[in-house]
Structure formats: C-alpha cells, structure tokens
XYZ file of C-alpha atoms in Angstrom:
665
model
C -18.236 142.204 113.987
C -21.823 143.194 114.911
C -23.930 140.434 116.408
C -26.651 138.785 114.310
C -25.394 140.228 111.018
C -26.027 136.977 109.184
C -29.586 136.992 110.474
C -30.014 140.598 109.429
C -28.855 139.828 106.023
C -31.168 136.769 105.489
C -34.017 138.957 106.948
C -33.324 141.961 104.506
C -33.106 139.584 101.429
C -36.463 138.028 102.504
C -38.132 141.384 103.026
C -36.894 142.926 99.834
C -37.630 139.855 97.773
C -41.239 139.931 99.140
C -41.660 143.695 98.113
C -39.975 142.942 94.650
C -42.745 140.219 94.056
C -45.472 142.654 95.213
C -44.084 145.347 92.954
C -42.837 143.662 89.849
C -45.106 140.687 89.608
C -48.170 141.403 91.509
C -48.444 145.036 90.850
C -49.330 145.898 94.244
C -46.551 147.690 96.249
C -46.856 148.004 99.929
C -43.842 150.282 100.516
C -42.588 153.506 99.064
C -39.548 153.562 96.851
C -37.853 155.525 99.533
C -38.483 152.855 102.139
C -37.198 150.113 99.662
C -34.022 152.115 98.901
C -33.069 152.502 102.561
C -33.605 148.643 103.147
C -31.661 147.979 99.963
C -28.751 150.259 101.030
C -28.581 148.672 104.382
C -28.330 145.199 102.807
C -25.517 146.567 100.367
C -23.684 147.862 103.425
C -23.883 144.560 105.326
C -22.786 142.496 102.341
C -19.721 144.694 102.028
C -18.774 144.033 105.437
C -19.420 140.229 104.903
C -19.153 139.457 101.178
C -19.107 135.657 102.239
C -22.706 135.947 103.197
C -24.013 137.276 99.861
C -26.943 135.064 99.076
C -27.841 133.615 95.789
C -31.135 135.476 95.662
C -29.979 138.653 97.049
C -31.626 141.586 95.125
C -27.984 143.198 94.955
C -27.017 140.233 92.707
C -29.329 141.732 89.854
C -27.197 144.561 88.775
C -25.056 142.868 86.227
C -21.501 141.545 86.268
C -18.280 141.546 84.279
C -18.796 142.019 80.403
C -18.787 138.799 78.492
C -16.602 138.045 75.515
C -19.561 136.366 73.641
C -22.702 134.153 74.493
C -22.268 130.576 74.964
C -24.459 128.152 72.902
C -27.452 126.126 74.490
C -29.034 123.246 72.967
C -32.664 123.109 73.993
C -33.911 119.766 75.220
C -37.383 120.644 74.310
C -37.758 122.541 70.975
C -38.796 126.077 71.341
C -41.294 126.194 68.468
C -42.863 129.068 66.768
C -46.689 129.362 66.195
C -48.822 129.223 63.019
C -50.075 132.721 62.316
C -53.693 133.252 61.259
C -55.102 136.683 60.055
C -58.700 135.862 59.429
C -61.544 134.917 61.791
C -62.480 132.140 59.318
C -59.055 130.421 60.039
C -60.058 130.310 63.694
C -63.267 128.339 62.732
C -61.142 125.974 60.493
C -58.639 125.388 63.431
C -61.274 124.588 65.724
C -63.059 122.067 63.275
C -59.675 120.243 62.655
C -58.874 120.030 66.373
C -62.134 118.634 67.447
C -62.448 116.126 64.582
C -59.187 114.792 65.682
C -59.329 114.896 69.739
C -63.122 115.441 70.503
C -65.940 117.896 70.274
C -65.540 118.727 74.183
C -62.107 120.155 73.617
C -61.409 123.543 75.424
C -59.028 126.231 74.643
C -57.165 128.925 76.505
C -57.137 132.432 74.924
C -54.071 134.671 75.911
C -52.562 137.974 74.871
C -49.445 137.471 72.521
C -46.663 139.689 73.911
C -44.511 141.133 71.298
C -41.077 140.508 72.833
C -38.313 137.870 72.789
C -38.900 134.321 73.640
C -36.637 132.903 76.336
C -36.251 129.600 78.291
C -35.684 129.711 82.100
C -34.486 126.504 83.924
C -34.646 125.815 87.690
C -33.159 123.060 89.755
C -34.391 122.441 93.476
C -36.188 125.773 92.924
C -33.044 127.797 92.243
C -32.538 129.565 88.774
C -29.759 127.762 86.966
C -29.911 128.832 83.436
C -31.641 131.105 80.851
C -31.440 131.094 77.009
C -32.794 132.783 74.049
C -35.022 130.812 71.556
C -32.535 131.081 68.750
C -33.450 128.708 65.872
C -35.615 126.601 68.329
C -32.894 123.939 68.695
C -30.104 126.066 69.693
C -30.064 129.314 71.537
C -27.723 131.592 73.504
C -26.848 131.477 77.248
C -28.147 134.945 78.677
C -28.349 133.718 82.260
C -26.583 136.867 83.527
C -28.667 139.337 81.775
C -31.938 137.603 82.722
C -30.866 137.869 86.502
C -30.951 141.603 86.083
C -34.964 141.259 85.259
C -36.670 141.924 88.532
C -39.588 139.956 87.429
C -37.522 136.730 86.892
C -37.594 134.891 90.295
C -34.088 133.644 91.323
C -35.659 131.246 93.849
C -39.058 129.899 93.604
C -41.639 130.035 96.276
C -41.917 126.262 96.290
C -38.958 123.881 95.890
C -39.367 121.374 92.849
C -36.772 119.037 91.381
C -36.723 120.548 87.910
C -38.575 122.957 85.878
C -37.933 124.646 82.468
C -40.596 127.370 81.605
C -40.960 129.570 78.500
C -41.356 133.280 78.716
C -41.473 136.425 76.678
C -39.078 139.236 77.559
C -40.548 142.734 76.830
C -40.397 146.327 77.645
C -43.146 148.427 79.060
C -44.252 151.186 76.658
C -43.396 154.015 79.245
C -39.839 152.413 79.756
C -39.340 152.257 75.880
C -40.156 155.920 75.470
C -37.833 156.975 78.249
C -34.990 154.801 76.615
C -35.570 156.391 73.272
C -35.393 159.950 75.056
C -32.063 158.929 76.563
C -30.747 157.411 73.192
C -31.681 160.588 71.430
C -29.851 162.790 74.115
C -26.590 160.569 73.735
C -26.974 161.006 69.900
C -27.419 157.258 69.695
C -29.759 155.417 67.202
C -33.454 155.190 68.314
C -35.037 151.835 68.670
C -37.790 151.259 66.182
C -40.282 149.686 68.847
C -40.388 147.983 72.337
C -39.514 144.549 70.952
C -36.303 145.802 69.313
C -35.296 147.438 72.450
C -35.849 144.330 74.578
C -34.150 142.131 72.011
C -31.214 144.463 71.732
C -31.022 144.847 75.567
C -31.110 141.226 76.250
C -28.351 140.392 73.992
C -25.774 142.774 75.531
C -22.472 141.494 76.468
C -22.553 143.775 79.305
C -25.148 142.876 81.827
C -25.013 146.279 83.528
C -26.467 147.650 80.276
C -29.323 145.265 80.465
C -29.993 145.978 84.052
C -30.295 149.613 83.182
C -32.851 149.076 80.338
C -35.782 147.828 82.778
C -36.957 144.729 81.127
C -39.898 142.755 82.017
C -40.965 139.094 81.436
C -44.258 137.188 81.386
C -43.982 133.262 81.536
C -46.592 131.454 79.469
C -45.634 127.884 79.165
C -44.058 124.921 81.072
C -41.646 123.082 78.934
C -40.675 120.428 81.036
C -41.309 119.538 84.856
C -40.265 116.927 87.179
C -42.108 115.863 90.451
C -45.532 117.517 89.589
C -48.200 116.388 87.187
C -50.179 119.130 85.362
C -53.300 118.140 83.560
C -54.275 121.431 81.669
C -52.574 124.494 80.490
C -55.006 126.715 82.461
C -53.892 124.798 85.614
C -50.135 125.138 84.652
C -50.506 128.981 84.482
C -52.149 129.038 87.862
C -49.317 126.732 89.019
C -46.665 129.022 87.626
C -48.303 132.090 89.489
C -47.862 130.056 92.702
C -44.411 129.454 92.060
C -43.633 133.214 91.801
C -43.643 133.716 88.000
C -45.277 136.761 86.348
C -48.098 135.450 84.119
C -49.874 137.752 81.708
C -53.300 138.362 83.197
C -56.543 137.997 81.477
C -56.322 134.560 80.034
C -59.691 132.808 79.688
C -61.035 129.375 78.882
C -63.163 129.011 75.614
C -65.162 125.932 74.399
C -66.360 127.338 70.959
C -64.904 129.075 68.024
C -67.449 131.724 68.484
C -66.251 132.378 72.041
C -62.723 132.426 70.953
C -63.435 135.230 68.511
C -65.507 137.090 70.717
C -62.345 136.960 73.236
C -59.955 137.743 70.222
C -62.214 140.923 69.781
C -62.148 141.907 73.391
C -58.410 141.785 73.494
C -58.225 143.730 70.406
C -60.319 146.394 71.793
C -58.126 147.144 74.691
C -54.755 146.474 73.324
C -54.067 150.399 72.789
C -54.806 150.770 76.590
C -52.171 148.022 77.861
C -49.029 149.219 79.249
C -47.193 146.643 77.043
C -47.063 145.856 73.406
C -49.058 142.711 72.062
C -49.390 141.742 68.230
C -52.033 139.214 68.492
C -53.901 136.671 70.661
C -52.875 133.076 71.220
C -55.315 130.060 71.011
C -54.175 127.008 72.821
C -55.904 123.497 73.492
C -56.160 123.332 77.136
C -55.597 119.583 77.871
C -51.928 118.540 77.994
C -52.906 115.086 76.858
C -54.775 116.037 73.868
C -51.890 118.453 72.961
C -49.681 115.206 72.767
C -52.256 113.433 70.723
C -52.402 116.423 68.149
C -48.549 116.585 67.990
C -46.599 119.138 66.057
C -44.944 119.683 62.694
C -41.064 120.286 62.364
C -41.621 124.050 63.288
C -45.010 124.464 64.916
C -47.424 122.751 67.379
C -50.813 121.656 65.753
C -52.613 122.543 69.220
C -51.985 126.202 68.799
C -52.487 129.181 66.511
C -51.566 132.885 66.874
C -54.190 135.514 65.750
C -52.402 138.496 64.405
C -54.299 141.835 64.540
C -53.922 144.067 61.490
C -52.300 147.422 62.105
C -54.848 150.099 62.481
C -54.608 152.732 59.919
C -56.322 156.094 59.213
C -56.198 158.881 56.559
C -55.751 162.598 57.400
C -54.344 165.662 55.894
C -50.999 167.340 56.573
C -51.634 170.967 57.585
C -48.091 171.940 58.281
C -44.738 170.833 58.933
C -42.874 172.388 61.998
C -39.329 172.209 63.120
C -38.329 171.259 66.498
C -34.592 171.626 67.786
C -33.653 168.923 70.097
C -31.009 169.194 72.883
C -28.216 167.959 70.442
C -29.185 170.691 68.168
C -30.764 168.264 65.410
C -33.595 169.863 63.533
C -36.553 167.365 63.351
C -39.535 167.937 61.031
C -42.940 167.148 62.454
C -46.289 166.826 60.577
C -49.307 168.369 62.150
C -52.422 166.981 60.647
C -56.327 166.807 61.285
C -56.643 164.694 64.605
C -57.558 160.960 64.136
C -58.410 158.366 66.581
C -56.044 155.280 66.270
C -55.065 152.221 68.460
C -56.798 153.806 71.627
C -55.811 157.438 71.342
C -56.286 160.621 69.455
C -53.249 161.934 67.590
C -52.593 165.162 65.508
C -48.864 164.874 64.972
C -45.988 162.533 63.871
C -42.443 162.820 63.525
C -41.026 162.906 59.915
C -37.490 162.230 61.208
C -35.414 164.006 58.663
C -35.350 165.229 54.946
C -34.435 161.738 53.671
C -37.500 160.398 54.976
C -39.691 163.123 53.686
C -38.042 162.577 50.269
C -38.330 159.026 50.204
C -42.073 159.048 51.040
C -42.725 162.040 48.713
C -44.556 164.078 51.474
C -45.802 167.377 50.768
C -47.673 169.992 52.979
C -51.490 169.511 52.110
C -50.978 165.762 51.326
C -53.621 163.137 52.269
C -51.420 160.555 54.268
C -52.076 157.163 55.866
C -51.325 157.186 59.649
C -50.600 154.206 61.747
C -48.900 153.648 65.166
C -45.437 151.891 65.184
C -45.812 149.016 67.645
C -49.344 150.837 68.736
C -47.141 153.498 70.441
C -45.672 156.046 68.214
C -47.795 157.664 65.420
C -45.874 157.375 62.002
C -46.645 158.517 58.406
C -46.976 155.395 56.578
C -47.606 156.437 52.862
C -48.940 159.512 50.858
C -52.334 158.779 48.965
C -51.290 160.195 45.711
C -55.010 159.755 44.378
C -56.021 162.618 46.577
C -53.532 165.144 45.167
C -54.934 168.258 43.884
C -52.025 170.311 42.797
C -52.300 172.664 45.690
C -49.733 170.791 47.813
C -46.430 172.613 48.754
C -42.884 171.153 48.771
C -41.301 171.344 52.327
C -37.734 172.786 52.481
C -35.434 172.598 55.590
C -34.582 175.968 56.839
C -30.943 177.297 56.524
C -31.101 179.124 59.823
C -32.169 177.563 63.103
C -35.818 178.538 64.192
C -34.725 178.972 67.780
C -31.802 181.195 67.609
C -31.213 182.076 63.845
C -27.631 180.391 63.578
C -26.604 178.529 60.494
C -28.047 175.172 59.962
C -25.619 172.502 58.550
C -25.884 168.946 57.145
C -22.704 166.988 57.448
C -21.587 164.655 54.562
C -22.729 161.183 55.388
C -25.373 162.214 57.809
C -29.071 162.565 57.337
C -29.554 165.121 60.261
C -29.568 168.896 59.893
C -28.131 170.602 62.979
C -27.978 173.955 64.504
C -24.239 175.003 64.870
C -24.840 177.314 68.050
C -23.906 175.691 71.138
C -25.557 178.558 72.973
C -28.784 177.906 71.053
C -31.602 177.826 73.632
C -33.052 174.582 72.493
C -29.820 172.753 73.297
C -28.389 175.085 75.959
C -29.412 172.898 79.072
C -27.677 169.960 77.865
C -24.761 171.819 76.760
C -24.271 173.254 80.153
C -24.838 169.946 81.920
C -22.026 168.455 79.737
C -19.836 171.490 80.305
C -20.084 171.274 84.073
C -19.840 167.466 84.062
C -17.012 165.552 85.830
C -14.746 164.822 82.870
C -15.233 168.273 81.559
C -14.941 171.386 83.605
C -15.879 169.593 86.841
C -17.951 172.263 88.402
C -19.090 170.848 91.602
C -22.569 171.633 92.730
C -23.676 172.663 89.274
C -26.076 169.800 88.497
C -29.165 169.718 86.430
C -31.468 171.193 89.066
C -29.260 174.194 89.560
C -28.650 174.677 85.860
C -32.527 174.794 85.196
C -32.901 177.275 87.929
C -30.236 179.599 86.370
C -31.667 179.122 82.960
C -35.358 179.826 83.981
C -34.268 182.967 85.833
C -32.220 184.221 82.880
C -28.798 184.175 84.838
C -27.181 182.238 82.070
C -27.668 182.175 78.269
C -24.481 180.456 77.434
C -21.488 178.669 79.000
C -19.462 181.845 79.394
C -22.298 183.377 81.547
C -21.212 180.934 84.268
C -18.065 182.765 84.981
C -19.916 186.123 85.459
C -22.431 184.548 88.055
C -20.465 186.073 90.854
C -21.687 189.527 89.978
C -25.293 188.347 90.848
C -24.807 186.607 94.303
C -27.196 188.730 96.003
C -29.953 187.909 93.518
C -29.044 184.271 93.669
C -29.422 183.982 97.230
C -32.983 185.147 97.076
C -34.146 182.329 94.729
C -35.775 179.290 96.279
C -33.594 176.209 96.368
C -30.325 178.253 96.540
C -29.219 180.109 99.704
C -26.094 181.726 100.719
C -23.918 178.572 101.513
C -25.002 177.044 98.152
C -24.295 180.118 96.160
C -20.846 180.643 97.790
C -19.887 176.981 97.120
C -21.153 177.278 93.586
C -19.228 180.247 92.924
C -16.074 178.926 94.522
C -16.196 175.648 92.314
C -16.818 177.816 89.122
C -13.844 179.943 89.990
C -11.721 176.932 90.785
C -12.618 175.350 87.273
C -10.964 178.471 85.748
C -7.589 176.705 86.209
C -8.239 173.590 84.536
C -6.195 172.473 81.713
C -7.665 173.057 78.197
C -8.338 169.448 77.367
C -11.178 169.736 79.754
C -12.368 173.027 78.203
C -12.307 171.460 74.647
C -14.234 168.353 76.112
C -16.614 170.638 77.715
C -17.476 172.496 74.386
C -19.252 169.274 73.248
C -17.816 169.153 69.728
C -19.464 166.452 67.712
C -17.249 163.184 67.757
C -14.618 164.699 69.909
C -14.401 162.732 73.063
C -11.896 162.913 76.021
C -8.942 161.296 74.344
C -9.417 163.444 71.186
C -9.504 166.587 73.595
C -6.260 165.519 75.252
C -4.623 165.162 71.897
C -5.679 168.648 70.646
C -4.415 170.119 74.036
C -1.080 168.430 73.757
C -0.473 169.006 70.162
C -1.599 172.813 69.816
C -0.895 174.033 73.486
C -3.676 176.684 73.258
C -7.191 177.423 72.242
C -6.013 180.197 69.986
C -3.566 177.816 68.183
C -6.516 175.364 67.698
C -8.870 178.379 66.420
C -5.900 179.015 63.864
C -5.234 175.533 62.654
C -6.967 173.900 59.630
C -8.784 170.614 59.113
C -5.813 169.214 57.172
C -3.610 169.747 60.369
C -6.245 168.072 62.604
C -6.496 165.129 60.353
C -2.743 164.283 60.869
C -3.514 163.709 64.599
C -3.559 160.086 65.917
C -7.156 158.817 65.973
C -8.442 161.615 64.013
C -10.183 161.137 60.572
C -11.768 163.511 58.175
C -15.149 163.891 59.868
C -13.525 164.582 63.280
C -11.059 167.118 61.838
C -13.852 169.065 59.955
C -15.918 169.238 62.945
C -13.344 170.762 65.024
C -12.539 173.311 62.221
C -16.145 174.188 61.713
C -16.910 174.464 65.384
C -14.090 176.880 66.169
C -14.845 179.063 63.037
C -18.278 180.007 64.350
C -18.575 183.561 65.453
C -20.639 182.473 68.429
C -17.724 180.311 69.496
C -15.090 183.123 68.954
C -17.316 185.405 71.153
C -17.653 182.766 73.785
C -13.774 182.218 74.064
C -13.155 185.782 74.158
C -15.690 186.111 77.214
C -13.920 183.036 78.942
C -10.550 184.827 78.391
C -11.741 188.089 79.881
C -13.255 186.200 82.853
C -9.877 184.528 83.432
C -10.505 181.093 82.370
C -7.405 179.288 81.321
C -6.752 178.904 77.633
C -3.553 177.338 77.307
C -2.034 173.874 78.156
C -0.062 173.589 81.301
C 0.227 169.757 81.208
C 3.576 168.481 82.193
C 4.650 166.449 78.984
C 7.906 164.768 80.302
C 9.753 163.958 76.938
C 12.573 161.547 77.870
C 13.405 160.689 74.363
C 11.693 160.112 70.819
C 12.088 156.465 70.406
C 8.439 156.102 70.071
C 7.898 159.243 68.131
C 4.785 158.978 65.930
C 4.166 155.367 67.093
C 0.644 154.394 68.196
C 0.031 152.019 71.137
C -3.083 150.136 72.181
C -3.211 148.587 75.668
C -5.331 145.595 76.457
C -5.611 143.148 79.258
C -4.002 143.543 82.729
C -0.453 144.491 83.213
C 1.281 143.074 86.268
C 3.745 145.850 87.065
C 1.939 148.868 85.626
C -1.550 150.445 85.644
C -2.949 151.521 82.414
C -2.244 155.157 83.102
C 1.433 154.260 84.244
C 2.050 152.491 80.868
C 0.325 155.161 78.885
C 2.664 157.965 80.411
C 5.719 155.929 79.623
C 4.773 155.777 76.162
C 3.991 159.345 75.998
C 7.253 160.207 77.700
C 9.112 158.536 74.951
C 7.391 160.342 72.181
C 4.283 157.836 71.444
C 0.512 158.100 71.555
C -1.956 155.878 73.196
C -5.259 155.267 71.599
C -8.257 153.148 72.644
C -8.941 151.055 69.641
C -7.112 148.825 67.275
C -6.887 150.102 63.509
C -4.683 150.084 60.710
C -2.834 153.084 62.057
C -1.835 151.129 65.185
C 1.936 150.287 65.480
C 2.070 148.098 68.908
C -0.463 146.181 71.013
C 0.676 145.845 74.410
C -1.221 142.778 75.649
C -1.468 141.738 79.361
C -3.427 139.037 81.167
C -6.907 138.185 79.871
C -6.566 140.452 76.833
C -9.591 140.363 74.802
C -11.113 141.428 71.482
C -8.438 144.116 70.718
C -5.772 141.200 70.831
C -7.738 139.282 68.242
C -8.292 142.325 66.060
C -4.537 142.996 66.059
C -3.766 139.675 64.954
C -6.184 139.769 62.152
C -4.616 143.218 61.067
C -1.064 141.862 61.377
C -0.081 144.463 64.006
C 2.891 143.768 66.266
C 1.618 142.470 69.675
C 4.114 142.802 72.671
C 4.082 141.280 76.108
C 4.825 143.189 79.199
C 8.568 141.957 79.438
C 9.234 142.747 75.543
C 7.524 146.212 76.498
C 10.204 146.759 79.292
C 13.109 145.772 76.618
C 11.852 148.466 74.374
C 11.933 151.213 77.310
C 15.378 150.185 78.607
C-alpha cells in the first residue's frame, strides 16, 4: 500500500471541492476541465484501492447510486408555502401600503429574481447534508436526497459547521443545458421537454439518480427555513450568510424602500431576463426584517410578507412567408415556419418549429397567415395562434410532402403517430446517426468506427450508406492521406470491418435500426427465421405471432424489409461477404417450455440471468424483459421489484429458484 494514500485522498477531495465551488457556485474557474479531470481520475483510482477511505463529500459520490423502488415521504417541519402572485404594478403599491400600515413606514424590502424551477428543502446537521426533499403540497414532500447529491452546486459539507440549518432552494436547468437535453431526446426518439422547468422537475424525480446526474441540474438557495446556533436579523443578511456557508445564491438581489423603487427594480429585471442563462418567470418582493415577517404572519397557503410579480409573456405579430421541411436524424419530417423577423424576449427570431401536421391543423395555420409569436419559457420561439381578422383569402394550405425532400424516398405516417418519416435509412439527413448506430457495440461492433471517423468518411464521400463500409478496403490509399486517419488507423479500421462480417444476424438486424426493434426483438427474429432472406419473405402476420411482438412492431419489420433501398443494401452486403444467416447454437434439450414465456426478476443464487435464460431457451421457452398478459412464468430471485408486483396483479404464476429447478429436472 502506498504511503500517504489517506492524506492524498483528503487532499484531492479538498482541491476538487474548492474548484467545484469556483466553477459551479462562484462562476470563476481557476483550472481547465482537463486539469480537473486528471485530479478526479486520480481520486477515483485511489478510492478504488481503498474504498474504506471514501469521504462523505468526495466528488465521486455525486454520480448517482442504485435505482430506488419509490420515494419516501417527508413531513416538513416548516411549511413550504407558495407566494401570492400579482400581475399589475398597482398591486405592488397596494402590497406596500398594507405592509407599512401594519408594521411601520420604514419597512424595507428585498427584490429578487423568481427562478422558474422546482422548489426543494435542504437540511444540514453539524455542517453535513443529511436530507433533501421536494415541496410537495407544502406539508409533505418526497425524499430526493440521492438525486440532490448529484447536483454540483449543492454543498455536501458547509464551509462553517453549525448545529442545524434547513434552507429552501429552486432546482433549475440552464437554458443551454436544456437545449442540449432536448437534442439528445430527439436523437433517441424520446418526447421533448416543453421548457427548462419541466425538464428540471422530471430530472429531479427520477428513481435512478444516475439519470439525474447526467441532466446537469443547478440550484439557487433563497431562504433560511430554520437555523440553530445563529441569529439572523434580516433576509438580506441571511442571503449573505448563505453565500458564506457555500450555497449558490441568485445574484442581483437588492434592498428597496418604496414601492416606486420596487417597480423600478422589477422593470430592470424584466429588461434583462431574456439575456440570463436561466429561466425566470417573475420578481419576488420580500419584507427584509425577520421580526416584521413574524408580525405579518401568513395565510394557510401564502406568507403576508411577500409577493411574486409575474411578467406577462412577450408576444409579437408577424407574417408566415413559407413553411419549410427539415429532416431530422431519425428521419422525422418537421415543418418550420419562416416569417418576417421580430425582436422578442431579448433576441430577433425569424423561424419557429410547427412540430407536425396535427399542430398545424389544430392551430389552423396557413402560409401567408398573420400569427402571434412568443417564446416558450423565454427560449424557444413558438406560434401561439393565427390572427383570423388579418386573413385576406390569399393564404395557402400547407400539405406534407409524399417524398423526402432530402433523398426522394417515400414518406410514411404510421397509425397512432403524429410524425411523418422518411423510410430510407440511407437518407443523407439521417445517415450519420444510422451509421453510428450500425457500428455500435450492441450492433455490428466495429471497433474504431466512432462518430469522428464516420463524420470524416461522410464529408469525404467515401460512404453514402451502411453497405459502403464493406467496400472501404478499395480506398485504403486515399483514406491514408486524410488528416486524422493514417496507415495504422486505416488498417485497424478495415480489419474491424472485415471481422464484423461474421457476426450473427441478430446484430445486423439490430444495426439496421428498425423502429421499435431492440436487441431482444432482433434476437427473436434471428432465432425464428434463421436468415435475412427468410425475414424479407415473411409477413407482418407471422411477425405478430412472435413473443413480445405487437402489431406496430410487426408492421415496422415488414415495411422496412419491403423497401427497395433495403433490398439493394442487403444485396450489396451479400456481395461483400457479410453473413446473412443465423449461426447461433440453439441447443434444444426438450420442448417442455415450448411457447412458454418467462420473465426473470431479482437476483438468483445459483444462476446468472443469462444462464437461467439459456436453460429456458434450451427447453423451448422464451425470455422477455417485461411482464404482460402473454407472460406464463415469473422467476423471482432475491430483491425482486416491480415486475413481481405486476405479476401478482395480473395473476401470473410466480416461481422461486427451487421451483424452477424442479421444473427443469
């Protein structure tokens, strides 16, 4: 064991936490990301050697832990109240008069930005973070401690040790991180978040804290709910004290003495809100004196010593000049409105997404219409409504194209979906994503063919479809001359591509990226039909009979393999020597589980999941990942979770490991 490992771990934790404070809370980094990452990796390595020395506030403890079955309830000792909203400047004058009449004309206020996020409570004992919870109904919230620990701006240990403090904060997502999150959602064909607040709320309430950790949430702490060992006189003083403790406090809070000063500050915040990196939906006005707050008291829901001024959404009128189609990386055709430029919420915009035809029909949008534009959450331009009074009769109805504007392939809208899609996996608009998926580990596993290399190959016109990968060896001399390639890299890439030719067809099927067809479904297709040609010749009715397959999945497989472009791709793969038949060793001992569907849950003592699954398959059964009406048996091990509960709800037979062994004797 190296000498001084304990001291080095403590030293690294101190250094990294200092730089986390500078980066995430003070917004003044002192080292580069590369330097930080080197220190972080060293700490991880040392903690791996001595896990008994992992410290409570180690940055490595912010990555998230084991998924929870559900959130525990937390009863708030101090009610987490909401604020009374006002929408008119006159209401500010009325609020000021009421307050001063009750507690004195010399009353001061603090005006702050109202962060649009999710309100939480953070509790610390002896300076250590012990619990975090959501607001809930104000009286009872949910314990989200593990998720809050993943937020880098939540201090795990305070800079000063105090017996106890409970603070209130607002969890939010930076605008830039919100846009990146929606980009990744779109690429994964997942629903988009409407605004940063929804994204933050959805991320904080994940049962798997690793998902929360990946979402880059942030927090501003804005109030002391309860404190022991320290006496605070004013709210302004408490905000300064929170900063000293290491909390991130929203900058720019200001003391005002009159309602006119309050309104001036509200207007100032309103003018800059479009330029902020985070979303606000108003300004909060609070009585500064803690003693006077107590005298003013509260209603059952709201304090009488504070109000929230809500800014009206800024809206502008403009004229739609044209509607253009963009094709995304998943093949979805998205209509976009292009209109006369207008300045709104701090920036000039000239286009907005119209999402899909359902949206266009619902709003009644036509080319040439005068429309009202606003920014959803002050970020994304959106068409709010059509001003029908401006219609002249010259407006034109928009119709979605029958053929992809990028490649000319058929466009199809599936039943139950709002999206129109290009059916060609070799469509230039979606080709990059298709090839990244095709080369990925679970698909054809082509080592060395990462996004950067794929981008180079596409930009230099070496590939225009997945089949072209298997003809790259004809261009070795040209590839070597390209910057970022080189002979060794090219040789290794070609070798990896050649090796992938012998993969079983389940990898190829998954690599095609057929909608709704994942790894398990690809394996079922490979085991059942045994060759790509057999799959091409099969019908949707045959596919629908397969375990885990429904009508949509069956239709997707049939339609995919009936495309001329896919037939051509398969033929080029065949000529190149890519394996198109199943060579899986399916050892069928007997057929006692024929047509029976098993689901495995929990931890088995004698078998791994894979071993148990193979035993079931060797006796003619099938293993699926989710419990449904088609399930025959649920094999439950230790710590079985929600699958076990669902099985009991549906009346499906649940068997133990010993019962399973009896069945296979």
